[in-house]
Structures are given as structure tokens and as C-alpha cells.
CSV table of C-alpha atoms in Angstrom, one decimal:
chain,number,residue,atom,x,y,z
A,1,GLY,CA,103.4,-50.4,55.9
A,2,PHE,CA,104.5,-53.0,53.3
A,3,ILE,CA,105.8,-55.4,56.0
A,4,ALA,CA,102.5,-55.1,57.8
A,5,LEU,CA,100.7,-56.0,54.6
A,6,LEU,CA,102.9,-58.9,54.1
A,7,GLU,CA,102.0,-60.0,57.6
A,8,ASP,CA,98.2,-59.5,56.9
A,9,ASP,CA,98.0,-56.8,59.5
A,10,ILE,CA,95.6,-54.6,57.5
A,11,GLU,CA,94.9,-52.1,60.3
A,12,LYS,CA,98.6,-51.6,61.2
A,13,ALA,CA,99.5,-51.1,57.5
A,14,ALA,CA,96.8,-48.4,57.2
A,15,ALA,CA,98.0,-46.6,60.2
A,16,LEU,CA,101.6,-46.7,59.0
A,17,PHE,CA,100.9,-45.8,55.4
A,18,THR,CA,98.7,-42.9,56.6
A,19,ALA,CA,101.3,-41.6,59.1
A,20,SER,CA,104.0,-42.0,56.5
A,21,LEU,CA,102.1,-39.9,53.9
A,22,ASP,CA,101.3,-37.2,56.4
A,23,LEU,CA,104.9,-36.9,57.3
A,24,LEU,CA,106.3,-37.0,53.7
A,25,GLN,CA,103.8,-34.4,52.7
A,26,ALA,CA,104.9,-32.2,55.7
A,27,LEU,CA,108.5,-32.7,54.7
A,28,GLN,CA,107.7,-32.2,51.0
A,29,GLU,CA,109.6,-35.4,50.3
A,30,HIS,CA,108.1,-35.7,46.7
A,31,ARG,CA,110.2,-38.7,45.7
A,32,LEU,CA,108.9,-41.0,48.4
A,33,ILE,CA,105.1,-40.0,48.3
A,34,PRO,CA,104.5,-42.2,45.3
A,35,LEU,CA,105.6,-45.2,47.0
A,36,THR,CA,103.4,-44.6,50.1
A,37,VAL,CA,100.3,-43.7,47.9
A,38,TYR,CA,100.9,-47.1,46.2
A,39,GLY,CA,101.0,-48.8,49.4
A,40,LEU,CA,97.6,-47.2,50.3
A,41,GLY,CA,96.4,-48.4,46.8
A,42,ASN,CA,97.4,-52.0,47.6
A,43,LEU,CA,95.7,-51.7,50.9
A,44,ALA,CA,92.5,-50.5,49.3
A,45,ARG,CA,92.7,-53.3,46.9
A,46,LEU,CA,93.0,-55.9,49.6
A,47,ARG,CA,90.1,-54.4,51.3
A,48,LYS,CA,88.2,-54.8,47.9
A,49,ASP,CA,87.7,-50.9,47.7
A,50,TYR,CA,88.4,-50.9,44.0
A,51,PRO,CA,87.4,-47.3,43.2
A,52,LEU,CA,89.7,-46.0,45.9
A,53,SER,CA,92.5,-48.4,44.9
A,54,VAL,CA,92.6,-47.5,41.2
A,55,GLN,CA,92.3,-43.8,42.2
A,56,LEU,CA,95.4,-44.2,44.5
A,57,TYR,CA,97.3,-46.3,41.9
A,58,ARG,CA,96.6,-43.5,39.3
A,59,GLN,CA,97.7,-40.8,41.9
A,60,SER,CA,100.9,-42.8,42.5
A,61,LEU,CA,101.5,-43.1,38.7
A,62,LYS,CA,101.0,-39.4,38.3
A,63,ASN,CA,103.4,-38.6,41.2
A,64,ILE,CA,106.0,-40.9,39.5
A,65,LEU,CA,105.7,-39.0,36.2
A,66,ASP,CA,106.0,-35.7,38.2
A,67,VAL,CA,109.3,-36.9,39.8
A,68,GLU,CA,110.5,-38.8,36.7
A,69,ALA,CA,110.8,-42.1,38.6
A,70,LYS,CA,109.8,-44.3,35.7
A,71,VAL,CA,111.4,-47.4,37.3
A,72,GLU,CA,108.4,-47.6,39.6
A,73,MET,CA,105.8,-47.4,36.8
A,74,PRO,CA,105.3,-51.2,36.2
A,75,ASP,CA,104.2,-51.9,39.7
A,76,ARG,CA,101.5,-49.1,39.4
A,77,ILE,CA,100.4,-50.3,35.9
A,78,GLU,CA,100.1,-53.9,37.3
A,79,GLY,CA,98.0,-52.6,40.2
A,80,ILE,CA,95.6,-50.9,37.8
A,81,ALA,CA,95.5,-54.0,35.8
A,82,MET,CA,94.5,-56.0,38.9
A,83,ILE,CA,91.7,-53.6,39.5
A,84,TYR,CA,90.5,-53.8,35.9
A,85,GLN,CA,90.6,-57.6,36.2
A,86,GLN,CA,88.5,-57.5,39.4
A,87,GLN,CA,85.9,-55.3,37.5
A,88,ASP,CA,85.8,-57.6,34.5
A,89,HIS,CA,87.6,-55.2,32.2
A,90,LEU,CA,89.7,-58.2,31.1
A,91,GLU,CA,91.0,-56.9,27.8
A,92,CYS,CA,92.2,-53.8,29.4
A,93,ALA,CA,93.9,-55.8,32.2
A,94,VAL,CA,95.7,-58.0,29.7
A,95,ARG,CA,96.9,-55.1,27.7
A,96,LEU,CA,98.2,-53.3,30.8
A,97,PHE,CA,100.0,-56.5,32.0
A,98,GLY,CA,101.6,-56.8,28.5
A,99,ALA,CA,102.6,-53.2,28.6
A,100,SER,CA,104.0,-53.5,32.0
A,101,HIS,CA,106.0,-56.6,31.0
A,102,SER,CA,107.5,-54.6,28.0
A,103,LEU,CA,108.4,-51.7,30.4
A,104,ARG,CA,110.1,-54.0,33.0
A,105,LYS,CA,112.1,-55.7,30.1
A,106,ALA,CA,113.1,-52.2,28.8
A,107,ILE,CA,114.4,-51.0,32.1
A,108,GLY,CA,115.7,-54.2,33.5
A,109,ILE,CA,113.3,-54.3,36.5
A,110,PRO,CA,111.9,-57.9,37.4
A,111,ILE,CA,108.7,-58.5,39.3
A,112,PRO,CA,109.4,-58.3,43.0
A,113,ALA,CA,109.6,-61.8,44.7
A,114,VAL,CA,106.9,-60.7,47.1
A,115,ALA,CA,104.5,-59.9,44.2
A,116,ARG,CA,105.3,-62.8,42.0
A,117,SER,CA,102.7,-65.4,43.2
A,118,GLU,CA,99.9,-62.8,42.9
A,119,TYR,CA,101.1,-61.6,39.6
A,120,ASP,CA,101.2,-65.2,38.3
A,121,ALA,CA,97.8,-66.0,39.6
A,122,SER,CA,96.4,-62.9,37.9
A,123,ILE,CA,97.9,-63.8,34.6
A,124,LYS,CA,96.7,-67.4,34.8
A,125,ALA,CA,93.2,-66.3,35.6
A,126,LEU,CA,93.1,-63.9,32.8
A,127,ARG,CA,94.4,-66.7,30.3
A,128,THR,CA,91.8,-69.0,31.6
A,129,ARG,CA,88.9,-66.7,31.3
A,130,LEU,CA,89.9,-65.3,27.9
A,131,GLY,CA,91.3,-68.3,26.3
A,132,GLY,CA,94.9,-68.7,25.2
A,133,GLU,CA,94.7,-67.2,21.7
A,134,ALA,CA,92.7,-64.1,22.9
A,135,PHE,CA,95.0,-63.6,25.7
A,136,ALA,CA,98.2,-63.9,23.6
A,137,THR,CA,96.7,-61.3,21.1
A,138,LEU,CA,95.8,-58.8,23.9
A,139,TRP,CA,99.2,-59.5,25.6
A,140,ASP,CA,101.0,-58.6,22.4
A,141,ASP,CA,98.9,-55.5,21.8
A,142,GLY,CA,99.9,-54.3,25.3
A,143,LYS,CA,103.6,-55.0,24.6
A,144,LYS,CA,103.5,-52.8,21.5
A,145,MET,CA,101.7,-50.0,23.0
A,146,ARG,CA,103.2,-46.5,22.9
A,147,PHE,CA,103.9,-44.8,26.3
A,148,GLU,CA,101.0,-42.4,25.7
A,149,GLN,CA,98.6,-45.3,25.0
A,150,ILE,CA,99.8,-46.9,28.2
A,151,LEU,CA,99.1,-43.9,30.3
A,152,THR,CA,95.7,-43.2,28.6
A,153,LEU,CA,94.6,-46.9,29.3
A,154,ALA,CA,95.8,-46.7,32.8
A,155,PHE,CA,94.2,-43.3,33.6
A,156,GLU,CA,91.0,-43.6,31.6
A,157,GLY,CA,90.4,-47.3,31.0
A,158,HIS,CA,90.5,-47.1,27.1
A,159,LEU,CA,93.0,-46.8,24.4
A,160,ALA,CA,94.0,-43.5,22.9
A,161,ASP,CA,93.5,-43.3,19.1
């Protein structure tokens, strides 16, 4: 599915992700389900179905927590941040990007090369819309967030007290 997405073959990607999810669920292959759900989230985002996309990203994040695959968390958090950005929840988006940056640094996982240009474009657009100083403050806020705060912001769209 991911290769089909890279080739801009949306329909093929949809068919492959759906078939993969059906097979993985039938086999009860819980460690691979989050990746497929994440792929479906990417597909929904590209189709501009933001409510479905954020739902799928959140489901993938929940699945990751269930199987303790935290190394995959930054991708999901960045996906949710991109949806927040599209929905003009810019402060939430920047905080999540900052939090994801901090998580990536802590676990030593770089942004995948195939995602780098989209990531950089999102960051640049947010910095432009908010201004450098506001962006930096929100980014730093995100980098300092506790794990529970990151999850609350990702799942509910606001910060926990």
C-alpha cells in the first residue's frame, strides 16, 4: 500500500491497505495492524477526509500503545499534527510536531526520507502562519510535554491539566 501511495496510485493503495488489514485481523497479527491502519490514515489524509484520517491515526496510535511499539509513535503524532494543521488548529499542530521531535530524539528514530519533504513543508507553513517567535514558543512547549500530555493532545485536541 505504501509503495502505491508513493506512486500516487490511490485506488491501488486503498485496495492493498484494506486487504492487508482484513488479512492481519484474521491472522490476529496485532503487531502489524497499527502500520496498516496508519497507511489507511495517510490515504484518508491525501483524499482530504480529515475526520476519517485523524480517527485512523488515533486508532493506530492506540494499537501501538497496546503492543508497546513506541518506536512507531512519532509518525502517528505527526500525522495527527498535519490534520490539526489542515483544520487550522495551528497551536496544537506545532506542539505535537515539537513533541514528536523530542520523541524521535529520545529513541533515535529520524524522519523517514520519504516523509521529509512533506514534514519540512508543514513546519515551514506553520512557522510562516504563526510567526517565528510564536512558533518557537509552541515548539518548545511541545518538546517539554509529558507523555500523558502528548497523548491527550493527540487523542482529544487539547492539553491535559
